[in-house]
XYZ file of C-alpha atoms in Angstrom:
745
model
C 0.000 0.000 0.000
C 3.067 2.280 0.035
C 2.483 5.577 -1.772
C -1.002 4.503 -2.768
C -4.437 5.428 -1.582
C -5.588 2.915 0.997
C -8.968 1.585 -0.059
C -11.083 -0.246 2.461
C -14.602 -1.358 3.004
C -16.141 0.369 5.995
C -18.666 -2.312 6.655
C -18.305 -4.806 3.845
C -21.697 -5.305 2.263
C -23.246 -2.761 4.603
C -20.954 0.190 4.033
C -18.680 0.200 1.039
C -15.880 2.691 0.653
C -14.714 3.644 -2.788
C -11.544 5.643 -3.274
C -8.803 6.234 -5.788
C -5.715 4.070 -5.760
C -3.421 6.239 -7.866
C -5.215 6.051 -11.237
C -6.997 2.824 -10.359
C -10.475 2.651 -8.835
C -11.403 -0.194 -6.523
C -15.155 -0.571 -6.906
C -17.642 -1.814 -4.357
C -18.148 -5.145 -6.083
C -14.438 -5.952 -5.854
C -14.339 -5.036 -2.179
C -17.478 -7.020 -1.325
C -16.229 -10.039 -3.264
C -12.871 -9.905 -1.484
C -14.465 -10.263 1.939
C -17.532 -12.384 1.256
C -17.362 -15.721 3.062
C -18.115 -19.074 1.484
C -21.252 -20.815 2.790
C -21.134 -24.389 3.990
C -21.767 -26.847 1.164
C -24.523 -29.467 1.327
C -22.998 -31.609 -1.427
C -21.868 -34.304 0.992
C -25.179 -34.716 2.839
C -26.018 -38.047 1.194
C -22.576 -39.397 2.009
C -22.914 -38.137 5.577
C -26.278 -39.911 5.944
C -24.666 -43.136 4.773
C -21.728 -42.861 7.193
C -23.944 -42.062 10.179
C -26.180 -45.034 9.372
C -23.142 -47.297 9.827
C -22.188 -45.891 13.248
C -22.909 -47.481 16.561
C -24.570 -45.354 19.216
C -21.282 -45.131 21.083
C -19.459 -43.962 17.952
C -22.014 -41.231 17.286
C -21.803 -39.989 20.842
C -18.006 -40.065 20.720
C -18.252 -37.340 18.090
C -20.234 -35.113 20.439
C -17.867 -34.701 23.374
C -14.242 -34.025 24.125
C -12.050 -37.096 24.075
C -8.919 -35.082 24.709
C -8.420 -31.471 25.739
C -8.811 -30.206 22.163
C -10.379 -33.030 20.138
C -13.467 -35.184 20.058
C -13.279 -38.918 19.245
C -12.818 -40.009 15.670
C -14.027 -43.272 14.102
C -11.073 -44.867 12.389
C -12.999 -47.743 10.798
C -15.250 -45.271 8.941
C -12.513 -42.791 8.082
C -13.831 -40.117 10.425
C -10.953 -38.131 11.980
C -10.961 -36.257 15.241
C -11.879 -32.566 15.082
C -8.620 -30.845 15.989
C -9.019 -27.487 17.745
C -6.600 -24.854 18.971
C -6.888 -21.675 20.996
C -6.024 -18.685 18.885
C -6.867 -15.166 20.029
C -3.186 -14.110 19.904
C -1.825 -16.860 17.697
C -2.037 -20.643 17.528
C -1.516 -21.999 21.027
C 1.272 -24.463 21.738
C 0.365 -28.135 21.821
C -0.827 -29.345 25.200
C -1.177 -32.802 26.679
C -4.187 -34.798 25.575
C -5.532 -35.157 29.097
C -4.455 -31.958 30.870
C -3.500 -28.325 30.333
C 0.196 -29.154 30.725
C 2.348 -28.287 27.689
C 3.118 -31.274 25.505
C 6.774 -30.245 25.364
C 7.002 -30.268 21.574
C 9.755 -28.466 19.704
C 7.759 -27.823 16.522
C 4.856 -25.775 17.900
C 6.261 -22.249 17.839
C 3.947 -19.706 16.229
C 3.619 -16.046 15.339
C 2.332 -13.821 18.148
C -0.325 -11.564 16.633
C -1.721 -8.335 18.108
C -4.573 -8.786 20.564
C -8.095 -7.730 19.619
C -7.623 -4.230 21.014
C -4.681 -3.609 18.708
C -6.426 -4.988 15.639
C -9.499 -2.882 16.404
C -7.443 0.282 16.832
C -6.394 0.045 13.179
C -9.998 0.774 12.153
C -9.013 -1.145 9.046
C -11.014 -4.113 7.702
C -8.145 -4.920 5.366
C -5.900 -5.486 8.384
C -8.598 -7.739 9.874
C -8.565 -9.840 6.722
C -4.774 -9.954 6.778
C -4.921 -11.098 10.409
C -7.439 -13.850 9.636
C -5.639 -15.120 6.547
C -2.277 -15.138 8.302
C -3.404 -16.910 11.469
C -5.482 -19.301 9.376
C -2.351 -20.337 7.500
C -0.646 -21.007 10.826
C -3.550 -23.092 12.097
C -3.443 -25.235 8.967
C 0.305 -25.666 9.254
C -0.377 -27.135 12.700
C -3.082 -29.415 11.214
C -5.978 -27.736 12.988
C -9.600 -27.930 11.856
C -11.009 -25.251 14.164
C -9.417 -22.044 15.451
C -11.084 -20.985 18.713
C -11.234 -17.331 17.693
C -12.099 -14.528 17.184
C -13.505 -13.274 20.492
C -15.491 -10.064 20.056
C -17.990 -9.550 22.832
C -18.939 -5.898 23.301
C -16.733 -4.040 25.782
C -19.385 -3.075 28.321
C -17.038 -2.179 31.187
C -13.446 -0.908 31.055
C -12.687 -3.261 33.963
C -13.403 -6.409 31.966
C -10.590 -8.920 32.193
C -10.809 -9.573 28.455
C -11.165 -5.966 27.289
C -7.691 -6.281 25.724
C -9.029 -9.130 23.568
C -12.673 -8.267 22.897
C -12.187 -5.677 20.159
C -14.567 -2.724 20.625
C -17.521 -1.158 22.431
C -19.390 -0.581 19.177
C -21.429 -3.193 17.266
C -20.868 -1.532 13.894
C -17.089 -1.410 14.242
C -17.060 -4.962 15.591
C -19.018 -6.450 12.701
C -16.979 -4.474 10.183
C -13.774 -6.085 11.439
C -15.078 -9.548 12.277
C -16.361 -10.534 8.830
C -13.051 -10.128 6.942
C -11.279 -11.893 9.822
C -13.655 -14.871 9.536
C -13.274 -14.990 5.763
C -9.488 -14.802 6.008
C -9.248 -17.749 8.366
C -11.744 -20.000 6.600
C -10.215 -19.551 3.160
C -7.422 -21.721 4.585
C -9.767 -24.679 5.213
C -9.881 -23.925 8.930
C -13.141 -23.122 10.700
C -13.357 -20.138 12.999
C -15.163 -20.527 16.299
C -16.740 -17.126 16.953
C -17.089 -16.415 20.645
C -18.484 -16.084 23.192
C -22.107 -16.367 22.119
C -23.527 -14.263 23.678
C -23.788 -11.398 26.212
C -20.533 -12.569 27.777
C -19.307 -9.196 28.974
C -17.682 -9.781 32.351
C -15.406 -12.279 34.031
C -16.823 -11.715 37.519
C -19.152 -14.629 38.240
C -19.075 -15.502 34.543
C -19.948 -19.150 35.107
C -23.246 -18.470 36.820
C -24.404 -14.889 36.198
C -27.825 -14.596 34.560
C -27.772 -11.702 32.083
C -31.012 -9.777 31.621
C -31.600 -7.191 28.927
C -34.427 -6.027 26.692
C -34.769 -7.410 23.182
C -33.869 -4.188 21.414
C -30.599 -3.934 23.319
C -29.781 -7.550 22.501
C -30.435 -7.064 18.800
C -28.835 -3.648 18.332
C -25.760 -3.954 20.571
C -24.817 -7.522 21.454
C -25.806 -9.577 18.390
C -24.873 -7.609 15.222
C -21.288 -8.888 15.017
C -22.410 -12.476 15.635
C -25.142 -12.047 13.009
C -22.736 -10.778 10.374
C -20.080 -13.361 11.213
C -22.693 -16.066 10.548
C -24.728 -14.521 7.714
C -21.981 -12.661 5.815
C -18.792 -14.371 6.949
C -20.414 -17.831 7.079
C -18.588 -18.836 10.257
C -18.571 -22.613 10.551
C -18.602 -22.867 14.343
C -19.898 -20.858 17.308
C -18.808 -21.158 20.934
C -21.517 -21.145 23.584
C -20.623 -18.861 26.495
C -20.404 -19.657 30.212
C -23.074 -17.298 31.452
C -26.841 -17.588 31.544
C -29.161 -15.470 29.454
C -32.724 -14.921 30.658
C -32.565 -17.899 32.947
C -30.888 -20.499 30.728
C -27.188 -21.196 30.354
C -26.062 -20.228 26.872
C -25.160 -23.816 26.031
C -28.709 -24.925 26.803
C -30.580 -21.869 25.599
C -33.085 -22.757 22.840
C -33.909 -19.124 22.099
C -30.296 -18.207 21.374
C -29.090 -21.477 19.841
C -32.155 -22.489 17.865
C -34.613 -19.630 17.380
C -32.020 -16.968 16.562
C -28.870 -18.790 15.447
C -30.375 -21.508 13.274
C -33.974 -20.502 12.500
C -33.375 -16.785 11.864
C -29.769 -16.705 10.697
C -29.666 -20.060 8.919
C -26.556 -21.304 10.726
C -25.507 -24.737 9.423
C -22.348 -25.279 11.432
C -21.741 -26.632 14.927
C -22.041 -25.085 18.366
C -19.068 -25.923 20.569
C -19.370 -25.341 24.288
C -16.835 -23.277 26.126
C -14.790 -25.612 28.266
C -17.060 -27.021 31.012
C -19.950 -24.718 30.033
C -22.465 -27.572 29.655
C -24.572 -28.334 32.729
C -27.135 -30.874 31.496
C -27.422 -33.677 28.952
C -30.903 -33.665 27.411
C -31.576 -29.925 27.700
C -28.208 -28.814 26.285
C -28.296 -31.270 23.376
C -31.866 -30.502 22.385
C -31.298 -26.754 22.747
C -28.603 -26.888 20.088
C -25.144 -27.538 21.529
C -23.369 -30.041 19.280
C -19.977 -30.621 20.856
C -19.279 -30.503 24.580
C -15.710 -29.646 25.489
C -14.079 -29.371 28.871
C -11.541 -30.532 31.363
C -12.278 -34.079 32.511
C -13.059 -34.898 36.125
C -12.082 -38.552 36.302
C -12.530 -39.227 32.588
C -13.766 -37.614 29.380
C -16.494 -40.255 29.492
C -18.005 -38.329 32.416
C -18.956 -35.396 30.162
C -22.711 -34.771 29.933
C -22.575 -35.731 26.236
C -20.652 -38.955 26.964
C -21.846 -41.822 29.192
C -24.800 -39.822 30.547
C -25.992 -39.315 26.940
C -25.649 -43.011 26.153
C -27.788 -43.711 29.222
C -30.345 -41.073 28.200
C -30.748 -42.639 24.752
C -31.067 -46.134 26.160
C -33.712 -45.096 28.678
C -35.643 -43.247 25.977
C -35.331 -39.694 27.280
C -33.232 -38.643 24.256
C -33.990 -39.996 20.783
C -31.492 -41.585 18.427
C -32.680 -39.101 15.805
C -31.539 -36.248 18.062
C -28.077 -37.774 18.388
C -27.922 -38.382 14.647
C -28.694 -34.711 13.962
C -25.659 -33.547 15.899
C -23.388 -36.281 14.538
C -24.279 -35.187 11.004
C -23.389 -31.591 11.821
C -19.941 -32.696 13.022
C -19.365 -34.561 9.762
C -20.585 -31.586 7.723
C -17.945 -29.474 9.421
C -15.224 -32.036 8.672
C -16.215 -32.155 5.006
C -16.352 -28.375 4.729
C -12.813 -27.902 6.058
C -11.672 -30.782 3.809
C -10.668 -33.042 6.686
C -12.940 -35.522 4.896
C -13.851 -35.758 1.218
C -11.649 -33.740 -1.145
C -8.631 -33.722 1.141
C -6.089 -33.404 -1.671
C -7.044 -29.802 -2.278
C -6.793 -28.767 1.358
C -4.593 -25.801 2.199
C -1.179 -26.686 3.630
C -0.481 -23.486 5.536
C 2.741 -22.028 6.871
C 3.842 -20.891 10.297
C 6.215 -18.435 11.984
C 7.395 -17.101 8.629
C 8.871 -13.736 7.785
C 5.692 -12.991 5.841
C 3.607 -13.605 8.956
C 5.874 -11.445 11.114
C 5.364 -8.735 8.488
C 1.599 -9.195 8.797
C 1.891 -8.794 12.563
C 4.049 -5.690 12.066
C 1.626 -4.092 9.610
C -1.283 -4.530 12.001
C 0.703 -3.325 15.014
C 2.146 -0.271 13.278
C -1.303 0.848 12.155
C -2.801 0.383 15.620
C -0.636 2.736 17.685
C -2.670 5.682 18.979
C -1.113 9.095 19.492
C -3.000 10.550 22.452
C -1.052 13.757 22.966
C 1.792 15.651 21.313
C 1.257 19.217 22.495
C 4.935 20.231 22.405
C 5.825 18.247 19.284
C 8.326 16.032 21.056
C 7.316 13.376 18.547
C 8.557 12.121 16.245
C 12.064 11.936 17.622
C 14.844 13.311 15.458
C 17.333 10.492 15.906
C 20.137 12.353 14.134
C 19.989 15.122 16.742
C 20.106 12.806 19.750
C 23.148 11.854 21.764
C 21.371 9.889 24.479
C 17.964 8.405 25.275
C 16.680 7.153 28.610
C 14.527 4.046 28.131
C 12.604 3.413 31.330
C 9.991 0.922 32.451
C 9.348 -2.797 32.724
C 7.327 -2.738 29.504
C 10.441 -1.759 27.565
C 11.602 -5.344 28.065
C 8.388 -7.213 28.897
C 7.278 -9.974 26.520
C 3.501 -10.410 26.326
C 3.032 -13.601 24.317
C 2.363 -15.525 27.521
C 0.782 -14.595 30.827
C -2.435 -14.584 32.753
C -5.227 -17.111 32.657
C -6.047 -18.135 29.122
C -4.388 -18.790 25.822
C -1.001 -17.371 25.012
C 1.442 -18.120 22.227
C 4.710 -19.994 22.264
C 6.891 -17.872 20.025
C 10.587 -17.613 19.259
C 10.154 -14.101 17.927
C 8.974 -11.189 20.052
C 10.785 -7.904 19.614
C 10.619 -5.652 22.666
C 10.786 -1.847 22.461
C 14.274 -1.894 23.976
C 15.414 -4.458 21.389
C 14.052 -2.270 18.597
C 15.501 0.994 19.905
C 18.947 -0.574 20.183
C 18.678 -1.804 16.615
C 17.146 1.316 15.047
C 18.826 4.248 16.802
C 22.182 5.363 15.399
C 25.139 3.676 17.089
C 26.240 7.104 18.280
C 23.166 7.385 20.539
C 23.681 6.143 24.092
C 20.727 4.246 25.555
C 20.401 4.534 29.315
C 18.020 1.807 30.484
C 16.373 1.608 33.898
C 13.551 -0.749 34.828
C 11.967 1.767 37.215
C 9.320 -0.487 38.775
C 8.554 -4.099 39.588
C 5.562 -6.053 38.280
C 4.694 -7.985 41.401
C 1.459 -9.291 42.872
C 0.291 -9.901 46.412
C -1.415 -13.171 47.289
C -4.972 -13.218 45.974
C -7.642 -11.975 48.331
C -11.404 -11.898 48.265
C -13.090 -8.711 47.113
C -16.747 -7.788 47.106
C -18.164 -6.869 43.669
C -21.754 -5.884 44.396
C -23.329 -9.088 45.684
C -20.497 -11.254 44.391
C -17.346 -12.234 46.241
C -14.395 -13.059 44.014
C -10.685 -13.659 44.395
C -8.737 -10.901 42.686
C -5.126 -10.202 41.924
C -3.749 -7.265 43.850
C -0.628 -5.557 42.624
C 2.314 -4.422 44.704
C 2.127 -0.658 44.235
C 5.039 0.409 46.427
C 7.977 1.583 44.357
C 11.515 0.494 45.101
C 13.406 3.740 45.947
C 16.602 2.392 44.404
C 14.850 1.604 41.115
C 13.243 5.045 41.038
C 16.615 6.676 41.679
C 18.124 4.719 38.792
C 15.302 5.838 36.522
C 15.655 9.472 37.565
C 19.408 9.349 37.021
C 18.954 7.832 33.552
C 16.442 10.567 32.676
C 18.676 13.379 33.953
C 21.650 12.380 31.862
C 19.696 11.824 28.648
C 18.443 14.159 25.948
C 14.997 12.605 26.116
C 13.286 10.008 28.313
C 10.900 7.378 26.924
C 8.798 5.641 29.560
C 7.234 2.266 28.724
C 4.480 1.718 31.266
C 0.968 0.279 31.450
C 0.022 -3.289 32.292
C 0.709 -6.861 31.292
C -1.219 -10.029 30.601
C -0.954 -11.187 34.191
C -2.906 -8.103 35.250
C -5.352 -7.942 32.338
C -6.544 -11.527 32.186
C -9.387 -13.885 31.512
C -11.222 -15.150 34.627
C -10.747 -11.921 36.595
C -12.042 -8.397 36.136
C -9.932 -5.521 37.436
C -11.001 -3.951 40.725
C -10.627 -0.355 39.479
C -8.958 1.838 36.852
C -5.793 2.525 38.854
C -2.516 2.303 37.011
C -0.776 -0.648 38.691
C 2.700 -1.130 40.164
C 3.097 2.448 41.419
C 3.762 3.702 37.919
C 2.025 7.060 38.261
C 4.582 8.202 40.843
C 7.423 6.904 38.705
C 6.145 8.822 35.678
C 5.972 12.025 37.749
C 9.515 11.525 39.044
C 10.930 10.948 35.558
C 9.066 13.947 34.155
C 10.474 16.128 36.929
C 13.972 14.911 36.078
C 13.607 15.464 32.336
C 10.908 17.739 30.863
C 11.375 15.971 27.525
C 9.584 12.805 28.616
C 7.486 10.646 26.317
C 5.037 8.222 27.930
C 4.219 5.026 26.034
C 1.435 2.860 27.399
C 1.419 -0.844 26.627
C -2.032 -2.041 27.682
C -5.292 -3.279 26.270
C -7.871 -1.482 28.410
C -8.584 2.012 29.753
C -6.851 3.268 32.911
C -7.081 6.325 35.101
C -4.356 8.402 33.475
C -5.818 11.823 34.253
C -2.686 13.014 36.076
C -0.350 11.546 33.475
C -2.222 13.397 30.723
C -2.207 16.649 32.686
C 1.526 16.506 33.416
C 2.952 15.165 30.138
C 2.941 16.532 26.629
C 3.710 13.378 24.617
C 1.697 10.183 25.093
C 1.404 7.113 22.860
C -0.869 4.124 23.372
C 0.341 0.709 22.272
C -1.254 -2.676 22.836
C -0.248 -6.295 23.390
C 0.868 -5.996 19.841
C 2.510 -9.242 18.896
C 5.858 -10.477 17.672
C 6.741 -7.144 16.051
C 5.354 -4.835 18.742
C 8.748 -3.328 19.570
C 9.564 -2.529 15.965
C 6.116 -1.024 15.391
C 6.184 1.316 18.391
C 9.796 2.324 17.700
C 9.012 3.174 14.084
C 6.222 5.438 15.348
C 8.557 7.072 17.879
C 11.160 7.730 15.183
C 8.655 8.935 12.591
C 9.119 6.111 10.115
C 5.428 5.392 10.693
C 2.926 8.193 11.135
C 0.461 6.991 13.806
C -3.048 6.363 12.521
C -4.640 4.257 15.264
C -7.949 5.291 16.816
C -9.327 4.225 20.179
C -11.853 1.377 19.841
C -13.364 2.236 23.228
C -14.029 5.297 25.369
C -11.498 6.173 28.056
C -13.473 7.628 30.989
C -12.183 10.185 33.438
C -13.465 7.960 36.234
C -15.107 4.557 36.337
C -18.406 5.973 37.612
C -18.798 7.764 34.272
C -19.039 4.483 32.353
C -22.629 3.326 31.774
C -22.529 -0.070 33.507
C -21.094 1.671 36.571
C -23.168 4.859 36.382
C -26.272 2.664 36.543
C -24.806 0.554 39.374
C -25.480 -2.556 37.327
C -21.960 -4.016 37.179
C -21.189 -6.692 38.220
C -24.627 -7.619 39.525
C -25.186 -10.652 41.704
C -26.821 -13.878 40.626
C -28.520 -11.697 38.000
C -26.968 -8.900 35.956
C -29.408 -6.416 34.446
C -28.035 -4.283 31.640
C -29.766 -1.132 32.841
C -28.000 1.171 30.398
C -29.785 -0.587 27.511
C -28.602 0.591 24.107
C -26.461 3.362 25.621
C -23.195 1.428 25.691
C -19.810 3.132 25.466
C -19.741 6.444 23.617
C -23.528 6.274 23.144
C -23.863 6.868 26.899
C -21.178 9.553 27.130
C -22.513 11.506 24.160
C -26.194 11.141 25.045
C -25.743 11.960 28.740
C -23.227 14.746 28.013
C -20.510 13.095 30.096
C -17.058 14.234 28.991
C -14.577 11.375 28.601
C -10.833 11.650 29.021
C -10.466 10.376 25.453
C -13.380 9.734 23.123
C -14.209 6.667 21.093
C -12.463 6.961 17.736
C -9.865 9.437 19.026
C -6.308 9.437 17.749
C -3.862 12.102 16.574
C -1.312 12.137 13.774
C 2.039 13.783 13.078
C 0.178 15.775 10.455
C -3.187 17.564 10.451
C -6.303 17.038 8.371
C -9.247 19.139 7.293
C -12.596 17.645 6.308
C -14.681 19.738 3.929
C -17.421 19.759 1.319
C -19.430 16.851 2.721
C -22.519 16.128 0.676
C -24.959 13.347 -0.078
C -25.805 12.301 -3.621
C -29.522 13.042 -3.023
C -31.686 14.892 -0.543
C -34.090 12.040 0.180
C -34.101 8.254 -0.039
C -36.468 5.339 0.137
C -35.845 2.839 2.924
C -34.427 0.341 0.434
C -31.962 2.751 -1.189
C -28.302 3.451 -0.490
C -26.980 6.825 0.619
C -23.677 7.971 -0.838
C -21.708 10.591 1.078
C -18.587 12.231 -0.286
C -16.185 14.721 1.254
C -12.693 16.109 0.812
C -9.885 15.085 3.153
C -7.010 17.567 3.013
C -3.627 16.939 4.606
C -2.658 20.378 5.904
C 0.617 19.296 7.485
C 4.083 18.337 6.319
C 3.923 14.539 6.571
C 1.987 11.918 4.634
C -0.632 10.387 6.894
C -3.753 8.262 7.199
C -6.990 9.591 8.611
C -10.072 7.649 9.683
C -13.142 9.553 8.546
C -16.018 8.550 10.815
C -19.709 9.015 10.039
C -22.238 9.024 12.876
C -26.005 9.141 12.374
C -28.389 11.099 14.608
C -32.133 11.552 14.546
C -33.972 14.169 16.566
C -37.675 13.955 17.307
C -37.694 10.174 17.114
C -40.613 8.240 18.564
C -38.151 5.821 20.194
C -35.181 6.214 22.508
C -32.028 6.831 20.514
C -28.419 7.537 21.264
C -27.170 11.037 20.449
C -25.217 9.480 17.606
C -24.251 6.049 16.293
C -21.356 5.021 14.081
C -22.706 4.007 10.671
C -19.721 4.294 8.362
C -16.017 5.080 8.144
C -13.079 4.944 5.825
C -9.336 5.111 6.343
C -7.515 7.111 3.696
C -3.862 7.883 3.032
C -3.347 11.520 2.071
C 0.017 12.908 1.052
C 1.213 16.144 2.630
C -0.473 19.122 1.054
C -2.831 16.966 -0.983
C -6.582 16.439 -0.927
C -8.358 13.122 -1.407
C -12.021 12.461 -2.020
C -13.523 10.012 0.475
C -16.747 8.176 -0.247
C -18.890 6.351 2.288
C -22.073 4.576 1.285
C -24.733 3.678 3.834
C -27.697 1.463 2.996
C -30.734 3.185 4.528
C -31.466 -0.143 6.239
C -28.387 0.472 8.367
C -30.384 3.249 10.062
C -33.045 0.793 11.250
C -33.897 0.134 14.877
C -35.210 -3.169 16.200
C -38.931 -3.032 16.928
C -39.437 -5.660 19.618
C -43.230 -5.557 19.270
C -43.245 -6.480 15.582
C -39.927 -8.383 15.785
C -38.695 -6.469 12.769
C -35.991 -3.996 11.850
C -37.685 -0.692 11.057
C -36.337 2.417 9.347
C -38.127 5.381 10.870
C -39.004 8.010 8.239
C -37.770 11.539 8.696
C -34.619 13.628 8.753
C -31.263 12.128 9.764
C -28.180 14.176 10.486
C -24.862 12.660 9.480
C -22.083 13.929 11.722
C -18.669 13.417 10.156
C -15.398 13.750 12.013
C -12.395 11.927 13.410
C -13.858 10.807 16.743
C -17.302 10.617 18.295
C -16.598 13.998 19.954
C -14.748 15.785 17.142
C -17.353 16.439 14.449
C -16.158 18.546 11.505
C -19.019 18.328 9.007
C -22.773 17.777 9.156
C -25.298 17.019 6.445
C -28.968 16.090 6.613
C -30.806 13.510 4.533
C -34.438 12.461 4.582
C -35.758 8.919 4.592
C -39.185 8.789 2.954
């Protein structure tokens, strides 16, 4: 894409972006075709019927439950292989033992560490999502996997969520825009995605038992759109049932979610895989729609609900053979569709831990870095004018491929910021490194979250005076100080929500001490979730936000620091000034008790802040550049539209600075005088464009009028309300530069 206009779809078949690529035009059909998933084929159904008819009851049921930690049981005599699965949010997980979570100890299971969901989302770039999916799909195939247990994209409802770093964004439109190309990229490698966690899985506190309650409109408009598009547009082959309950039923035994919505409405043909140990019954879970029960064995895998208890249920007549056959056939359909059965000769071979994949990881990471502040133009650094640089902080050397509870990546290649600075700065520049703080934890203790008591990790926040003195000394004797702070994957982790927004490990005091020692201090956060950085922002003029950004994270952040890459990342969530400003906390509904009521309804994330006039520290979609942009001349192609027509909006994007740069043009829709509750504005389109210094590019965003629909729970239909809609166009939800009005007839 170097020196060319970056052309992206803003929402695939929903919002298509058309822009010039030098003299070449990339039309909407080409973009849609590039990201359209391939539906499951039915061509093997007759063969599947024949194979199932030859199975014993025990063989059929062996297909429906875990027979090792990441496989079911194959049927060798009929040529039915095991379904091989692997964790994959950050890269293909190392091989583990068949009967436990212990590493298998292999020497051939190293993989590329890819950016976490927060980093990918911060690119605001569907093309990067497709690159991510294609690349990790190739790695999964190289490891002979049939199912990649990713992507995870539950809505970020609370900044404290343990999986905020992984769960992409707070906005359903942005989520679905990124998820579909990811799904397509993986599955074009003959590997099924397992989209997760279906659904309303938005907290780790009490996640195994909490009963989520919300109204139907909120469910349809906020929590289901990305799942819908992953299934209907991306044609995801597998779905993972979540741990929590929804309206009284566990998600893995929830007929409304698994049958009425997933299969009857959306036409899902694939298999539902339970999260590990998320099944609680035999008959109810099977008949509700779960196909494959996975989990850690108690005494034996035969103790799973879909194992010996299912055999007993069939023999005593409480579950029919026809019911078992239905699920067995779905398993075989999956195997045929990923070419583990049938036309195996044409199956993708894949590749793993290659230079090409490290480049993919770099491209995503370098486009995800968010410039939060640069008020004194300390950035980018002029390396040729430097004699010394203080590099301070544990995150300058921390590797993030492993850590916490959940799936990491076993990788040989993870470049840290310190590694990259040593390699990229001129040899004449002295690097003065000081760790500055320890990343230590106290023994876990019980904390009260509403009505729920949970063990939480508590950090050691007392600084070591000697380490602070070393950091201050390094800063004093250097031309500039670069602080690498934030969190790590032991602190932001599955199975535990954070207790508050505090910056851990005493870092705020360290940052203040370094700033006092050297006014030319640049603060780089490496983290996946919002923190209370009010004081840091007030006291420092240069702040970058990185992520758990994969094997090439160090090179990516260093290239931004040195100006080789102009930052173009945008925040995929709102950073509040205080936790009480966030909707789930403002309504006192997080984390709930046995029941969790989503009292904020449709006003999630920026919708709440903008509608309630609550000022965030940094807005959704915010991110600066080393150049400046002007948006002008926004106009629609017509004044009014029918509900089945498409609205085309064009505007000029002018680069008014001295560096080439990429800008994300964001379009939010608003409707005043509506007969229903609405947010002040909702993201409905965006495009990311590369504009050379001093140049102007035309950006085009098209919005099907149906994208403006709300869900009418009474009629159970999506409805486009007639009337005037204002399109607010800017570069964050709070920085609106242009407005136009269109009418829907």
